[in-house]
Short mmCIF file of C-alpha atoms in Angstrom, two decimals:
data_model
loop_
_atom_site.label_atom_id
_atom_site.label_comp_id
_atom_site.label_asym_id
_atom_site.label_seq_id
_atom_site.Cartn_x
_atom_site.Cartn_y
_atom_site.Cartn_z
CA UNK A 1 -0.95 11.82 -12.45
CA UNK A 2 1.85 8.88 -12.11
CA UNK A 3 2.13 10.12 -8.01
CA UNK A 4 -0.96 8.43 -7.00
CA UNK A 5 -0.12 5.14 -8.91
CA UNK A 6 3.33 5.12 -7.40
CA UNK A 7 2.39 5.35 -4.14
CA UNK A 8 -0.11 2.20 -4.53
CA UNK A 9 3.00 0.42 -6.39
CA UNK A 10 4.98 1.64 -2.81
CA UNK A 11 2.24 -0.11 -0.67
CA UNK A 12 1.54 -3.44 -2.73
CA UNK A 13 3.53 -6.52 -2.30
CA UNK A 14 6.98 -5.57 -3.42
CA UNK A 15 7.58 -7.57 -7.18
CA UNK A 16 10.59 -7.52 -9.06
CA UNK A 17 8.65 -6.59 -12.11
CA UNK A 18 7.83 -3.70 -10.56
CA UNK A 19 11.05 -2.67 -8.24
CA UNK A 20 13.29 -2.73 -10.95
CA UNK A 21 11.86 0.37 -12.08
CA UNK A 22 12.61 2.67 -9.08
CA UNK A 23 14.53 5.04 -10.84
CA UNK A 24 11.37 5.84 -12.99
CA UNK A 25 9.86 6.44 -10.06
CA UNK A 26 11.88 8.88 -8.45
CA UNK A 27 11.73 10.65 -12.62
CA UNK A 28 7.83 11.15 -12.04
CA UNK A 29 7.57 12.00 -8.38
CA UNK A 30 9.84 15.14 -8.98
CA UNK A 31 8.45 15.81 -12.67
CA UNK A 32 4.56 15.87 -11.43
CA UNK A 33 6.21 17.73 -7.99
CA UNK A 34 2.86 16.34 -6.27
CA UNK A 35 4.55 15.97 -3.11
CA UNK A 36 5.71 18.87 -0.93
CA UNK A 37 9.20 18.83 -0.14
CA UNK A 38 9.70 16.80 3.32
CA UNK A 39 7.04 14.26 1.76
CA UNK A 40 8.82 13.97 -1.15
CA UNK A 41 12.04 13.65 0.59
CA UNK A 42 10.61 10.99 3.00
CA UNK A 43 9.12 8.92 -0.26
CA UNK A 44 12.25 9.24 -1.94
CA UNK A 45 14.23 7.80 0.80
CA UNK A 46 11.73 4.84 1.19
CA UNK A 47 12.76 4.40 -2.48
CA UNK A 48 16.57 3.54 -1.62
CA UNK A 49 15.61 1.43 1.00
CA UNK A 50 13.55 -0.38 -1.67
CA UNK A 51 16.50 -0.46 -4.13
CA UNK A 52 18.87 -1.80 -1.48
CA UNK A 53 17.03 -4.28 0.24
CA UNK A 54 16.89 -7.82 -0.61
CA UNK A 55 13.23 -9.20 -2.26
CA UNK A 56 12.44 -11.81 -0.02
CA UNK A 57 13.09 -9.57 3.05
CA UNK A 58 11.03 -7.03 1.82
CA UNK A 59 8.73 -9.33 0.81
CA UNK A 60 8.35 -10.92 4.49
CA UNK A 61 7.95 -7.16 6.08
CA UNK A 62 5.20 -6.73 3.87
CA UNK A 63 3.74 -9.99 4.93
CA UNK A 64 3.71 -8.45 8.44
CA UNK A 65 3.10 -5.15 8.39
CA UNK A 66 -0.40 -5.66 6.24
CA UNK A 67 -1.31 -9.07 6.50
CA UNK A 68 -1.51 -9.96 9.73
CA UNK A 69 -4.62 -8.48 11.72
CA UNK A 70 -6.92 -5.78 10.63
CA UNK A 71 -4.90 -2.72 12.48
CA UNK A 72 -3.11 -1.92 9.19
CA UNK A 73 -5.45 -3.53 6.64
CA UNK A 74 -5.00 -1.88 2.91
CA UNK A 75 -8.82 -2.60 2.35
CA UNK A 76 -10.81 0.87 3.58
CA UNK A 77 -13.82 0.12 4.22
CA UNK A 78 -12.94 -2.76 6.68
CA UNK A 79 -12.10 0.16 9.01
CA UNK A 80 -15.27 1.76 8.35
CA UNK A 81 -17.72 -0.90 8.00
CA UNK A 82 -15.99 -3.97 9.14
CA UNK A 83 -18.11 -7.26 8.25
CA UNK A 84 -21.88 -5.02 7.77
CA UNK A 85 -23.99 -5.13 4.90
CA UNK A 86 -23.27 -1.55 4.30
CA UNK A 87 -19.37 -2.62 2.86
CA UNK A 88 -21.00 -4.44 0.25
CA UNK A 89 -22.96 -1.18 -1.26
CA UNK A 90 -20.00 0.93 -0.63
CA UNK A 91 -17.81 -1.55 -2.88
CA UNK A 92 -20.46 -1.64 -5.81
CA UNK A 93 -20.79 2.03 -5.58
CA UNK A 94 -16.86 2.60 -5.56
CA UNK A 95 -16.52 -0.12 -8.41
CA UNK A 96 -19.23 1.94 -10.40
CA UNK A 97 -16.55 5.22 -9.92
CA UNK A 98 -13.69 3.23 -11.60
CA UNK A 99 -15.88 2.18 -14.33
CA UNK A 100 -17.28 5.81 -14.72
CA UNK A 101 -13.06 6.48 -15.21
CA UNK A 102 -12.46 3.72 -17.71
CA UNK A 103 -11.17 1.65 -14.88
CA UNK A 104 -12.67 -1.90 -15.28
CA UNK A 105 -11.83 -4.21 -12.35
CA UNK A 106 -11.88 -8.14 -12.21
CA UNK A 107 -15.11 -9.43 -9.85
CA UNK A 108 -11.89 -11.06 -7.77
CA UNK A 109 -10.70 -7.56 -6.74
CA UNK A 110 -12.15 -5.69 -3.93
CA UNK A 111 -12.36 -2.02 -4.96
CA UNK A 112 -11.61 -0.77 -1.70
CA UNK A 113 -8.05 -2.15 -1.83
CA UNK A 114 -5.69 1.20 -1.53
CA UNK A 115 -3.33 0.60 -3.93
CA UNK A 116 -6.39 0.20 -6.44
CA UNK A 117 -7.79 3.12 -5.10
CA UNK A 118 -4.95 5.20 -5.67
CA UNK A 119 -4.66 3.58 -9.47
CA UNK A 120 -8.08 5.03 -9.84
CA UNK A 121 -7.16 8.59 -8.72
CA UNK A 122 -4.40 8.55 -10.79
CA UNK A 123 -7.22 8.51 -13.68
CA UNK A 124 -8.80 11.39 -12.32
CA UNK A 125 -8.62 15.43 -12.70
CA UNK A 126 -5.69 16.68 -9.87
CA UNK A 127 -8.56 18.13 -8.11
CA UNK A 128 -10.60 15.34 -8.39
CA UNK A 129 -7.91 12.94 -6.91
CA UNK A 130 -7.37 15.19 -3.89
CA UNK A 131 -11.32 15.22 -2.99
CA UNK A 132 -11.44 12.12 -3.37
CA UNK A 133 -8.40 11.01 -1.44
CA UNK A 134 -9.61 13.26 1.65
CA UNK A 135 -13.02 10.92 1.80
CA UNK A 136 -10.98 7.66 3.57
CA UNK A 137 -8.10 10.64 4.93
CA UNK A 138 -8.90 9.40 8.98
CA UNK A 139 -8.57 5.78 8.01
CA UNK A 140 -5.07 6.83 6.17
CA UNK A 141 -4.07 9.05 8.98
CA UNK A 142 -4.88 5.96 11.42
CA UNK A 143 -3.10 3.21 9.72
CA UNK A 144 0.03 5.88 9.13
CA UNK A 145 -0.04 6.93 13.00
CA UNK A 146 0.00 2.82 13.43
CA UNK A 147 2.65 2.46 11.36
CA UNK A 148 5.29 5.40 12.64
CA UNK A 149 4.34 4.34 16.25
CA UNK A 150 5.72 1.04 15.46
CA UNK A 151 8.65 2.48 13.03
CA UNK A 152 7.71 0.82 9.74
CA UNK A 153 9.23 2.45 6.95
CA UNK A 154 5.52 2.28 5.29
CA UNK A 155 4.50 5.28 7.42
CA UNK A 156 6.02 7.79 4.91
CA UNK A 157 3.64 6.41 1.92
CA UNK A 158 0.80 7.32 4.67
CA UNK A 159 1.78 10.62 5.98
CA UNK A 160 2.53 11.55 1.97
CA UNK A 161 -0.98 10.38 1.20
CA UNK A 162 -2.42 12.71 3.85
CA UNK A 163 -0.41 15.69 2.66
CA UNK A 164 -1.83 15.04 -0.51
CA UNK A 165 -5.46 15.39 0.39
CA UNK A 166 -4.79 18.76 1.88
CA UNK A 167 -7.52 18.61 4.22
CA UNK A 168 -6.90 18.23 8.44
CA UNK A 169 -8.39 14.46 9.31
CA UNK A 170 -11.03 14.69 12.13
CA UNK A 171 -9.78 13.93 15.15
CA UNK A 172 -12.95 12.02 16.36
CA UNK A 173 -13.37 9.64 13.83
CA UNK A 174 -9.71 9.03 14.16
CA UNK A 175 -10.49 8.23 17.37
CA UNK A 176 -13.05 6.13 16.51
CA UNK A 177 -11.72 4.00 13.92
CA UNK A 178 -8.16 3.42 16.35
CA UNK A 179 -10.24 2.05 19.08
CA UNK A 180 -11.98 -0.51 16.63
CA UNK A 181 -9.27 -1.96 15.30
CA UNK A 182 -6.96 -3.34 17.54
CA UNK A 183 -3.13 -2.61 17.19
CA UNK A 184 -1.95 -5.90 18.59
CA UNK A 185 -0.86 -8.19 14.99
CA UNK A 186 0.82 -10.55 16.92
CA UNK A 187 -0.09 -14.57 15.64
CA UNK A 188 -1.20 -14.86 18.83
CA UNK A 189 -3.62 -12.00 18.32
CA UNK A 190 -4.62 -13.42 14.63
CA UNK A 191 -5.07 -16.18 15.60
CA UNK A 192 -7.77 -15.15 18.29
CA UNK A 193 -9.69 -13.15 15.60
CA UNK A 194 -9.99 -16.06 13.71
CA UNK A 195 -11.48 -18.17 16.61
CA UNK A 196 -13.86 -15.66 16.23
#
């Protein structure tokens, strides 16, 4: 299942080696027909706006739409377990998945990193990949309700991921994991995180 891979190519930093294949992309996403239609419509507009844009200006949107501030941060469990112990068990146990799938990960990469995430799924069963996607679905619905409120383009890639899992997020731990991480990504706001 190319869908899931896709959509972690769609939310990595953009690379030419990778963009210049966007019309292989759209191929698989209506082959596999993962994605209902309005997802699928949505994902295949973000597509031309890939193809049309210019590298380095997609390049610096990336820059700030993930890396500044943990409101939109692609690693998981950061939104669930922030800096506790218990993110360091939850990565070995999510690393020991991938292997279990054939998917053997440098010690540099953090397994909780979406885009790898969604590589893994993409080595799993169809029904596998959906159970497993709805296990982080609030964290996905949060940073996509993030993103659309401040009209990133990235917000389709979420909202697609969440119609993918086919399961409702729960509205409390939603709740919960908006009101600990904090939407402001100004520098200003970086910059007091790091003081911290």
């Amino acid at each position: 299942m190319k869908t899931f891979r896709i959509l972690g190519l769609l939310i990595s930093y953009p690379q030419p080696e990778w963009l210049q294949h966007v019309d292989a992309f759209r191929a698989v996403l209506k082959e596999e027909n993962l994605l209902a239609g309005k997802s699928l419509a949505a994902v295949l507009t973000f597509l031309d706006r890939l193809e049309k844009a210019e590298l380095f200006a997609l390049q610096e949107d990336y820059v700030s739409t993930f890396d500044r501030g943990r409101a939109h941060s692609l690693h998981l469990f950061e939104h669930i377990h922030g800096e506790s112990r218990d993110r360091g068990q939850a990565m070995v146990n999510l690393a020991e998945s991938y292997a279990q799938k054939g998917l053997f990960i440098d010690q540099s990469e953090l397994p909780d990193y979406l885009p790898l995430f969604l590589e893994f799924l993409s080595c799993c069963t169809q029904g596998e990949a959906t159970e497993l996607l709805g296990e982080p679905l609030e964290v996905l619905s949060a940073i996509g309700q993030r993103l659309k409120e401040k009209d990133s383009p990235y917000a389709v890639v979420f909202e697609a991921l969440v119609a993918l899992s086919k399961a409702r997020p729960r509205k409390a731990w939603m709740d919960q994991i908006l009101a600990s991480t904090p939407a402001d990504d100004s520098l200003e706001a970086l910059d007091r995180e790091w003081e911290e």
